[in-house]
mmCIF file of C-alpha atoms in Angstrom:
data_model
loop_
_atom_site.group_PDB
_atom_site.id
_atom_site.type_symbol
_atom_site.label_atom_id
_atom_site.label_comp_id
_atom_site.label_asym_id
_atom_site.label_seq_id
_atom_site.Cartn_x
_atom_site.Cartn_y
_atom_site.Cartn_z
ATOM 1 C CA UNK I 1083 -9.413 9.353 8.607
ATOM 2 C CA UNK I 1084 -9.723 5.613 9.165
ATOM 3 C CA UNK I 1085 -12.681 4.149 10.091
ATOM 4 C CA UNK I 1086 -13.411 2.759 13.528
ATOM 5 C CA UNK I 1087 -12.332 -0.308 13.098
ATOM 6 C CA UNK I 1088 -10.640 -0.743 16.077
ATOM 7 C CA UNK I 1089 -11.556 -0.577 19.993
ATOM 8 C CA UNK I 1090 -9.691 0.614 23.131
ATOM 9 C CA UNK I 1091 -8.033 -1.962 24.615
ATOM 10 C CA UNK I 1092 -9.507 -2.193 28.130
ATOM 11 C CA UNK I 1093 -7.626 -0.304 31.088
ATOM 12 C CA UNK I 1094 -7.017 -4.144 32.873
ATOM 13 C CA UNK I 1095 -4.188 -5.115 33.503
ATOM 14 C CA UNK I 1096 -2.035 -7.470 31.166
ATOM 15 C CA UNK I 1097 0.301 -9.880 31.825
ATOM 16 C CA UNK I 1098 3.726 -8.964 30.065
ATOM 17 C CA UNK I 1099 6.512 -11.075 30.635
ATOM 18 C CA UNK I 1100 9.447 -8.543 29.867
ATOM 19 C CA UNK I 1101 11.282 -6.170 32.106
ATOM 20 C CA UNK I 1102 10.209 -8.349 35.069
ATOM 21 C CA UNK I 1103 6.786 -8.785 35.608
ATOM 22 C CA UNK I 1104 3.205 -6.782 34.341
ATOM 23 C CA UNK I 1105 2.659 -4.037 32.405
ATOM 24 C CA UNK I 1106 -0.884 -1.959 33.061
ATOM 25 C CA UNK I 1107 -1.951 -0.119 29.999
ATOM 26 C CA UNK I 1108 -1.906 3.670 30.748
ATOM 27 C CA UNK I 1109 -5.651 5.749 31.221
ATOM 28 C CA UNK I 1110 -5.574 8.405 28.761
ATOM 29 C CA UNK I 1111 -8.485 10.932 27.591
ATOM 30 C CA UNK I 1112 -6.703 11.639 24.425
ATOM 31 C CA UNK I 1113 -9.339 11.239 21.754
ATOM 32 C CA UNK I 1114 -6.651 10.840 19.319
ATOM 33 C CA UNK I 1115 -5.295 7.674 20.588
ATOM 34 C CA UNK I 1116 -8.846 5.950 19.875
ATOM 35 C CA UNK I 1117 -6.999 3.537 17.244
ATOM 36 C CA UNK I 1118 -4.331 3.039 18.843
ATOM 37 C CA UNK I 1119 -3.112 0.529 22.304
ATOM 38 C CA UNK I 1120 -2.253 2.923 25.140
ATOM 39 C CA UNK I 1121 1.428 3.237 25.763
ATOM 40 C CA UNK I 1122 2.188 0.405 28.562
ATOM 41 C CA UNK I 1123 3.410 1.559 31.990
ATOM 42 C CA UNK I 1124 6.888 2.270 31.720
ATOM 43 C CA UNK I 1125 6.849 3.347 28.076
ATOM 44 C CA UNK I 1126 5.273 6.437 26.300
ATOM 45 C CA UNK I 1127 4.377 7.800 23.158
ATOM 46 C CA UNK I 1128 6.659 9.515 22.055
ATOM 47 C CA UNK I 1129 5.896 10.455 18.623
ATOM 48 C CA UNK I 1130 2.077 10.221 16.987
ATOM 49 C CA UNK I 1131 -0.724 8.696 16.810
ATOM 50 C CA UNK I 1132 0.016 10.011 13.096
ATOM 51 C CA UNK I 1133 -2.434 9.592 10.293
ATOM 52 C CA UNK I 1134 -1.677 9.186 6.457
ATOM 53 C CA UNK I 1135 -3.735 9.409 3.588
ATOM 54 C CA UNK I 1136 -3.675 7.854 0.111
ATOM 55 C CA UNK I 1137 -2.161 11.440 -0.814
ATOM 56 C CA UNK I 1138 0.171 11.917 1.968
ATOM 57 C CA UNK I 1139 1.505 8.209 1.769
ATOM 58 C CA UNK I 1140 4.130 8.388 -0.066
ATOM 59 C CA UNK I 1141 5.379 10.626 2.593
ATOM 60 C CA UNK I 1142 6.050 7.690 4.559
ATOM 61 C CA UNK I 1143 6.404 4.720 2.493
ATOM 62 C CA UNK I 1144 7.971 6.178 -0.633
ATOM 63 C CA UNK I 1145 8.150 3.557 -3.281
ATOM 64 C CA UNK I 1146 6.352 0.936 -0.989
ATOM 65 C CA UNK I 1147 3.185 2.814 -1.479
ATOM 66 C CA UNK I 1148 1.417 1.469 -4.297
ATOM 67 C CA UNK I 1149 1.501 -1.964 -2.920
ATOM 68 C CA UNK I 1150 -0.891 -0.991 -0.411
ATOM 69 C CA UNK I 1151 -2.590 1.496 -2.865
ATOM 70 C CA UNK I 1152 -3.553 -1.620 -5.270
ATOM 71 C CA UNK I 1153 -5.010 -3.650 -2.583
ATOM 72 C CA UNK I 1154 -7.227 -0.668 -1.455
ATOM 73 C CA UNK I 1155 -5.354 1.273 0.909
ATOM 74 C CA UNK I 1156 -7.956 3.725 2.978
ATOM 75 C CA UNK I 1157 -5.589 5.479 5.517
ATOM 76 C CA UNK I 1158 -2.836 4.873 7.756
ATOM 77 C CA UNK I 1159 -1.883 5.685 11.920
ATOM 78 C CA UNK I 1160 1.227 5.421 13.228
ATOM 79 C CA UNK I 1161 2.226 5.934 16.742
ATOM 80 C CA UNK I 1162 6.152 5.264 18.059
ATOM 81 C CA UNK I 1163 5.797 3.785 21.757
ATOM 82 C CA UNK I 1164 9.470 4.461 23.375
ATOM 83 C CA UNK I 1165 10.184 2.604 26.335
ATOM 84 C CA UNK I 1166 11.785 4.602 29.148
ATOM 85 C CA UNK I 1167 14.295 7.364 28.423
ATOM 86 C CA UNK I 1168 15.551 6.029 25.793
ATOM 87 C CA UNK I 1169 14.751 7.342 22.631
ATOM 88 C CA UNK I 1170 16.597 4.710 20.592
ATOM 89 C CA UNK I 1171 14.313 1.965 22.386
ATOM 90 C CA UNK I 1172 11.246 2.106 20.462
ATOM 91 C CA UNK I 1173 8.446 0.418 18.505
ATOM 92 C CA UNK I 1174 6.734 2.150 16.022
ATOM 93 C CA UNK I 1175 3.446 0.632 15.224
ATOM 94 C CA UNK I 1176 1.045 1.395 12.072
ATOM 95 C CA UNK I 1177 -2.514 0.046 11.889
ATOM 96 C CA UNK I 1178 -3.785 -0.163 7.904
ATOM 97 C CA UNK I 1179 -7.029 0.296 6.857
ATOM 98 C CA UNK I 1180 -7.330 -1.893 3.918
ATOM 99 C CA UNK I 1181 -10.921 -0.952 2.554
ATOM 100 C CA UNK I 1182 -11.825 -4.236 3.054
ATOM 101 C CA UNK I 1183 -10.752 -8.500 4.481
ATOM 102 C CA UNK I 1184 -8.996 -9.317 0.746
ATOM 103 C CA UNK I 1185 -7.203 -6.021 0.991
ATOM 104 C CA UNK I 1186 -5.627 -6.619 4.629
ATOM 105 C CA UNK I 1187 -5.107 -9.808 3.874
ATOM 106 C CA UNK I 1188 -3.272 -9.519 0.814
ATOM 107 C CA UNK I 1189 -1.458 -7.097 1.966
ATOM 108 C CA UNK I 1190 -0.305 -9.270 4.974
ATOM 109 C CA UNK I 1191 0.348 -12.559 2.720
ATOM 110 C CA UNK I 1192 2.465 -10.236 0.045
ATOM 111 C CA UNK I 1193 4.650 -9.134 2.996
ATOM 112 C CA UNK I 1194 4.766 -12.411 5.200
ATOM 113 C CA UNK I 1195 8.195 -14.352 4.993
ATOM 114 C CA UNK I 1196 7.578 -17.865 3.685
ATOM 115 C CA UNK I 1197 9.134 -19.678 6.411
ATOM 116 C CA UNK I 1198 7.609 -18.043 10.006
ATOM 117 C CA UNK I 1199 5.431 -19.355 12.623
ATOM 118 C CA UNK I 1200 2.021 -18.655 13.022
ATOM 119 C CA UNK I 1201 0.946 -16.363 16.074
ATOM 120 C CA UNK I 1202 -2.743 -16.280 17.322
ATOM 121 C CA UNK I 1203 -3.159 -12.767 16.681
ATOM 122 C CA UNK I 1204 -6.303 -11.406 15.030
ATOM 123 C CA UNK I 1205 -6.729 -14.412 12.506
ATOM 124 C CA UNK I 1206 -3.066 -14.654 12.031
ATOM 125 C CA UNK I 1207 0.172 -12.748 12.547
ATOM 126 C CA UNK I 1208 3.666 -13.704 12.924
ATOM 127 C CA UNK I 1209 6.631 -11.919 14.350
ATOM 128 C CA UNK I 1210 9.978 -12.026 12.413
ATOM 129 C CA UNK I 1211 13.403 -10.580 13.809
ATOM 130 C CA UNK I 1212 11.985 -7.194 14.988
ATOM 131 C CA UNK I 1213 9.018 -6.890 12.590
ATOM 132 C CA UNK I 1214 5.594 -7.953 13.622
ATOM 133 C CA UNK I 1215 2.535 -7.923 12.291
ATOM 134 C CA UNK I 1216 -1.389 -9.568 11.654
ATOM 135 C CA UNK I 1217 -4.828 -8.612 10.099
ATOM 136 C CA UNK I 1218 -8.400 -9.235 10.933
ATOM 137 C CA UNK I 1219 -11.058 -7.515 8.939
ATOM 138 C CA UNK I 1220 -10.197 -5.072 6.913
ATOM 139 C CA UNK I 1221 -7.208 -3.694 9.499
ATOM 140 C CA UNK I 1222 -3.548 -4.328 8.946
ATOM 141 C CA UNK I 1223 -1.484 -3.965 11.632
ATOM 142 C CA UNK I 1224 2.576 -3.795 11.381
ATOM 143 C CA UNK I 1225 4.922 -2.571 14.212
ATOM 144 C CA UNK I 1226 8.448 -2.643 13.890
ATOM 145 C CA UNK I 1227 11.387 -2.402 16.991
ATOM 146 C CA UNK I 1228 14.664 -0.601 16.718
ATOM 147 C CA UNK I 1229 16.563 -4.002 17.583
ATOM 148 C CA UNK I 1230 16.023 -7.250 18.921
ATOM 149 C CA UNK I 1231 16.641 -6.576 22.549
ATOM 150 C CA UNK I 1232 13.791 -8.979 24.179
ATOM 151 C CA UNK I 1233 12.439 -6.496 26.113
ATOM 152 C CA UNK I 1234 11.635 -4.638 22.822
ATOM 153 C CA UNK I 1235 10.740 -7.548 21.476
ATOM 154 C CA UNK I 1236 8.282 -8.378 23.995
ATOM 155 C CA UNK I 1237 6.866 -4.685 23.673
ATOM 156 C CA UNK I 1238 6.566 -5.287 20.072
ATOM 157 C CA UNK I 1239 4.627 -8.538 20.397
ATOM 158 C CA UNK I 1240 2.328 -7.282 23.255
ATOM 159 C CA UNK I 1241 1.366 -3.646 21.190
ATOM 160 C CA UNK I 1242 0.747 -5.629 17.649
ATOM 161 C CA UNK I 1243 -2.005 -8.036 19.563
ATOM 162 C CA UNK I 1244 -3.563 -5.734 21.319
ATOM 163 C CA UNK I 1245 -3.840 -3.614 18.272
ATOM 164 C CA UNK I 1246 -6.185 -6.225 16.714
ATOM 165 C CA UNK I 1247 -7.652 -7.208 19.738
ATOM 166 C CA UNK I 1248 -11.019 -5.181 19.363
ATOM 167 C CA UNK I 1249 -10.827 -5.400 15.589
ATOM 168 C CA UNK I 1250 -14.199 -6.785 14.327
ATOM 169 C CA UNK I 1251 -14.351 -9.228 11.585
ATOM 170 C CA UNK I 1252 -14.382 -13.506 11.247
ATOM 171 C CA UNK I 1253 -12.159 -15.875 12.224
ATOM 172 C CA UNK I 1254 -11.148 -17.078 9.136
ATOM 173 C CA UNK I 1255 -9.870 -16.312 5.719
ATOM 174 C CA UNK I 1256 -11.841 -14.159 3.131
ATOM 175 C CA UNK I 1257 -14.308 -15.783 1.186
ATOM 176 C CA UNK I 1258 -12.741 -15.318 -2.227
ATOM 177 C CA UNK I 1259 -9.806 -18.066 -0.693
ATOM 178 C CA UNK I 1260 -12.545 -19.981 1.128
ATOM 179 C CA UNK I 1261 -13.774 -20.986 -2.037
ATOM 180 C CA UNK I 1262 -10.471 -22.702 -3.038
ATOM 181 C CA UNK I 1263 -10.513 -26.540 -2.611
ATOM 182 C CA UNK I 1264 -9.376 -27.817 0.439
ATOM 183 C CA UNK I 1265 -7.736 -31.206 -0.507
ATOM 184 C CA UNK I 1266 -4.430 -31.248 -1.337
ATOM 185 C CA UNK I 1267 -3.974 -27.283 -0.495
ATOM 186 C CA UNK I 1268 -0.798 -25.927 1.037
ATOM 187 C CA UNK I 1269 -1.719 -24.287 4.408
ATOM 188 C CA UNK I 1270 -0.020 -20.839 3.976
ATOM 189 C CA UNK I 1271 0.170 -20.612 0.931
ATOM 190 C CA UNK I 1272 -2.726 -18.731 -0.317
ATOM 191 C CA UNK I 1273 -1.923 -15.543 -1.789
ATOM 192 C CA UNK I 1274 -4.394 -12.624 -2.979
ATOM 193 C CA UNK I 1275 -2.787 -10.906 -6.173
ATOM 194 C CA UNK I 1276 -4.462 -7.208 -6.238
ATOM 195 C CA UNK I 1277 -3.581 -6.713 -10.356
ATOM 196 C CA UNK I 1278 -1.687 -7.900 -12.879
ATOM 197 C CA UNK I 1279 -2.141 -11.711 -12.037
ATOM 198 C CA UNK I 1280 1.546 -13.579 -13.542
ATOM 199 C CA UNK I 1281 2.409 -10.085 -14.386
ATOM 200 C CA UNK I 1282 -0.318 -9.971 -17.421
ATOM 201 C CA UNK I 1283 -1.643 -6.320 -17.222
ATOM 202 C CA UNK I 1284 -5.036 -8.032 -19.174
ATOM 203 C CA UNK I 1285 -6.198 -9.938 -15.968
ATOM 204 C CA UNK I 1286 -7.010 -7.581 -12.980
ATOM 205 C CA UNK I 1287 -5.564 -9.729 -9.503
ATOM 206 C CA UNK I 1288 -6.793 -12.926 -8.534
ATOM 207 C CA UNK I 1289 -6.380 -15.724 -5.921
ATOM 208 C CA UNK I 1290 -3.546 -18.080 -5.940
ATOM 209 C CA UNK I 1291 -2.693 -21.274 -4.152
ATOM 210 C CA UNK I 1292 -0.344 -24.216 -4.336
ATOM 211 C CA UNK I 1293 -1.308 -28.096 -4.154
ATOM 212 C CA UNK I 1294 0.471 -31.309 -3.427
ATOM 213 C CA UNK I 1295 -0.682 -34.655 -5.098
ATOM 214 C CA UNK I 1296 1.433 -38.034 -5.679
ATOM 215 C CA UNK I 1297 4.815 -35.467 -5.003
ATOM 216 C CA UNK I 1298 3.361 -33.020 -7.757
ATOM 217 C CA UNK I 1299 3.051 -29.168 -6.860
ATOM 218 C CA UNK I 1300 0.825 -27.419 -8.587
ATOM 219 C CA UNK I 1301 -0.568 -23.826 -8.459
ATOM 220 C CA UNK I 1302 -4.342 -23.571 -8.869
ATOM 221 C CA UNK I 1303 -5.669 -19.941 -9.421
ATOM 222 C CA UNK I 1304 -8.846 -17.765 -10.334
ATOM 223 C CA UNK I 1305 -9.460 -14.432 -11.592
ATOM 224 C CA UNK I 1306 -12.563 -12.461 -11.856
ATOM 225 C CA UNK I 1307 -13.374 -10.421 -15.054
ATOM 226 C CA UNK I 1308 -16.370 -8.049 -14.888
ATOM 227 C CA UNK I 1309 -18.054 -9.911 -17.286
ATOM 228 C CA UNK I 1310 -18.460 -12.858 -19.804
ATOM 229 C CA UNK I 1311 -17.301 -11.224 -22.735
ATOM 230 C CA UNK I 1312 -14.408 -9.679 -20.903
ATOM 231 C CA UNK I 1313 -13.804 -12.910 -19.136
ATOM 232 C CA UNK I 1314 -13.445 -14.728 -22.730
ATOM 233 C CA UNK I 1315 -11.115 -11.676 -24.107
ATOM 234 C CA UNK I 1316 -8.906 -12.721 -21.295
ATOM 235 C CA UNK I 1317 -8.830 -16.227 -22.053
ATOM 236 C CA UNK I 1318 -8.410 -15.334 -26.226
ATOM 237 C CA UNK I 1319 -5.052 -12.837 -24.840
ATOM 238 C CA UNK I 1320 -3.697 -15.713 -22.314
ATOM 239 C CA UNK I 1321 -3.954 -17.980 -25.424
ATOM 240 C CA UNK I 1322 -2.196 -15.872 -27.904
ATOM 241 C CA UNK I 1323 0.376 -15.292 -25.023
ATOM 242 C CA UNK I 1324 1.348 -18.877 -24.493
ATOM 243 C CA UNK I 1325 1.336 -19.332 -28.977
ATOM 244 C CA UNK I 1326 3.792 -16.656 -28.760
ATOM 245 C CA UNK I 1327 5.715 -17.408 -25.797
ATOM 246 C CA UNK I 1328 5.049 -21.305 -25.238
ATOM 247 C CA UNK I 1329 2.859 -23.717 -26.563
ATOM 248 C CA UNK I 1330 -0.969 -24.191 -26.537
ATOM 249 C CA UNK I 1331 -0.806 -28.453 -26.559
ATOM 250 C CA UNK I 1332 -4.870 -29.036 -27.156
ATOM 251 C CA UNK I 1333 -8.430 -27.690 -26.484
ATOM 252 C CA UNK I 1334 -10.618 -28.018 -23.942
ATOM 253 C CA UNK I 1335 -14.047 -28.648 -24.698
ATOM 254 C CA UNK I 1336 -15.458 -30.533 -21.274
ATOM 255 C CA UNK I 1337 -14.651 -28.053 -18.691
ATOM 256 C CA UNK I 1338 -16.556 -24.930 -18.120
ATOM 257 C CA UNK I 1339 -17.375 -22.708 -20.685
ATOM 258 C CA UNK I 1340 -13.953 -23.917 -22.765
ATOM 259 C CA UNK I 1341 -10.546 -23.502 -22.537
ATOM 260 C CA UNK I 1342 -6.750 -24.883 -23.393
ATOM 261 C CA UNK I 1343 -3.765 -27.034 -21.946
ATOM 262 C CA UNK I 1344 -0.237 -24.754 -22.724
ATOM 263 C CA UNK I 1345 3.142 -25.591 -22.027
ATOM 264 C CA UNK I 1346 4.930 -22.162 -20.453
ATOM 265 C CA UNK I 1347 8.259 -22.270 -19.892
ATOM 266 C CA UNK I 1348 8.365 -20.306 -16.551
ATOM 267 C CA UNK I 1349 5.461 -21.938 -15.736
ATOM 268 C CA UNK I 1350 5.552 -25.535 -16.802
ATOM 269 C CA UNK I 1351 2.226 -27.654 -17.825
ATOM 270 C CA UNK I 1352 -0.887 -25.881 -17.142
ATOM 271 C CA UNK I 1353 -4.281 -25.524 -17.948
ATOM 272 C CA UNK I 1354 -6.782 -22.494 -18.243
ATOM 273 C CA UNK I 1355 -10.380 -22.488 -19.263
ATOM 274 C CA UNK I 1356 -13.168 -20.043 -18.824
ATOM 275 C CA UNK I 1357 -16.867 -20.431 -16.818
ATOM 276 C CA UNK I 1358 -19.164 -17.275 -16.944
ATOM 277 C CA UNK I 1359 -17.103 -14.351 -15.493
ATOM 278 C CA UNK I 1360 -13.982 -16.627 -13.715
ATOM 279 C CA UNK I 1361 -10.859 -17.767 -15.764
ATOM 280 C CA UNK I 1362 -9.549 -20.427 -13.700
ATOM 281 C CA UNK I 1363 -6.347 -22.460 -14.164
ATOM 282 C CA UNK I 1364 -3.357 -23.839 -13.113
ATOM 283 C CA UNK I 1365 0.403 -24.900 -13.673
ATOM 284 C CA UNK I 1366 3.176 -26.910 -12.984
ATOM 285 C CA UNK I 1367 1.522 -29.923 -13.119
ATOM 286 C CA UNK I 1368 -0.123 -32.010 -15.854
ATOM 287 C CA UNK I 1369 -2.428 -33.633 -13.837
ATOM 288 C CA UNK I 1370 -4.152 -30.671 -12.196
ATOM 289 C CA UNK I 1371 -7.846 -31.420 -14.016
ATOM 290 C CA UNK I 1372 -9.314 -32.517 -10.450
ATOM 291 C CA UNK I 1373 -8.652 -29.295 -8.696
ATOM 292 C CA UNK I 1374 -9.536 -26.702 -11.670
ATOM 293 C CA UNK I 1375 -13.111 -28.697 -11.488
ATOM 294 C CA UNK I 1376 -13.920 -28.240 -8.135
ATOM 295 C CA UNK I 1377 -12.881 -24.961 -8.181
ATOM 296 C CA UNK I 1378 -15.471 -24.071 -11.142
ATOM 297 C CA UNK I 1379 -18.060 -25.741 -8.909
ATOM 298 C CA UNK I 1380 -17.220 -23.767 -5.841
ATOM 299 C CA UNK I 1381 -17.247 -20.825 -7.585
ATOM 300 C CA UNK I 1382 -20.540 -21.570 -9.202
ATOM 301 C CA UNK I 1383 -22.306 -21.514 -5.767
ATOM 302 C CA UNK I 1384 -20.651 -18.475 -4.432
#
């Protein structure tokens, strides 16, 4: 069972541009529909509210379940809101419990297209051909419509937002990206990596963004080990990776706790070094030095 994460949308009336004028959200007593927006006047639901556990999810998502598995995956409803009569007009929306903010947000920056615009849902969402979806908190919501008829289209907009209306949480991006640099950072592109950061099964997930100085793009990123001495295994296996693989140019002796500049060739010119419990880096730029420091210092207050 997911926890209560999320509120009833209020019985007032909302504005809904589609199929001519407003839509009132329906009264209902039914206790199971607590985590769910009430069907809109003129729809119904027609199948659900439906919930999924991390043993019955592969029921539903088949191979797509250990994505949301790795990012901490608590349980799943789903609830298919029909409009009218016709049963091949639908949306079917499912609301995520993530565990936790990094978790629904990961989840929702793994799945967002690159190239969408930003909707001021929960504390982001976007809509994309006839999939929708946001996150605030630790609540992922996702609702998808059986074709791109605007009046289904409108229905899936209007049941996605009001899904994370009453979800409680801040306003703003987890604290592990928060503690990213700011200057020079790609809006967007912040990514949370749940395991396996640049597909080495030695570093457990991290947090990934790009920058942009002088026309160079580079990709600054952090990982979190549970210790020291596990942190500086991981920096001894990234540097017998890139000696296999690439090329480890020099040491570094004046950041952190240590580390090494390596040529990859997927990745280009990077750097790595190692403070405490972090192993911080970044790639595809030479000149990324500025951005891996104030990272380590961020980090050091957090």
């Amino acid at each position: 069972m997911m926890k209560v994460h999320v509120i009833l949308i209020a019985a007032s009336i909302v504005v809904f541009a589609g199929c001519g004028g407003e839509i009132t959200p329906v009264d209902t007593d039914d206790p199971g529909q607590a985590q769910a927006p009430r069907a809109p006047s003129g729809w119904n639901i027609a199948d659900g509210p439906t919930q999924f556990t991390s043993e019955s999810l592969f029921e539903y998502l088949n191979g797509g379940a250990p994505l949301y598995l790795d990012f901490g995956f608590e349980g799943l409803t789903q609830t298919r809101y029909q409009m009218g009569d016709d049963p091949f007009a639908s949306v079917t929306l499912d609301i995520y419990d993530m565990g936790s903010e990094l978790g629904a947000f990961g989840v929702y920056r793994t799945i967002r297209p690159v190239e969408v615009e930003v909707e001021n849902w929960g504390v982001e969402g976007y809509r994309s051909g006839t999939i929708a979806a946001t996150w605030r908190g630790a609540i992922y919501v996702q609702g998808e419509a059986d074709d791109d008829r605007p009046e289904l289209v409108e229905g899936l907009e209007w049941l996605v937002a009001s899904a994370i209306e009453g979800v409680e949480g801040p306003q703003s991006l987890p604290s592990e990206i928060e503690a990213l640099p700011t200057g020079g950072r790609v809006p967007g592109s912040e990514r949370y990596v749940a395991a396996d950061l640049f597909g080495h099964a030695f570093l457990p997930g991290g947090v990934v963004a790009r920058y942009v100085n002088d026309e160079e793009v580079a990709e600054l990123f952090y990982t979190e080990l549970p210790g020291a001495l596990e942190a500086e295994e991981a920096l001894d296996r990234l540097r017998t990776y890139e000696q296999e693989w690439g090329a480890v140019e020099a040491e570094i002796t004046n950041l952190g706790d240590g580390g090494f500049r390596f040529t990859d060739p997927g990745l280009g010119a990077g750097m790595v070094v190692r403070k405490d419990i972090y192993v911080v880096g970044a790639h595809g730029s030479a000149n990324a030095d500025g951005y891996v420091r104030e990272l380590l210092e961020s980090l050091a207050r957090k």
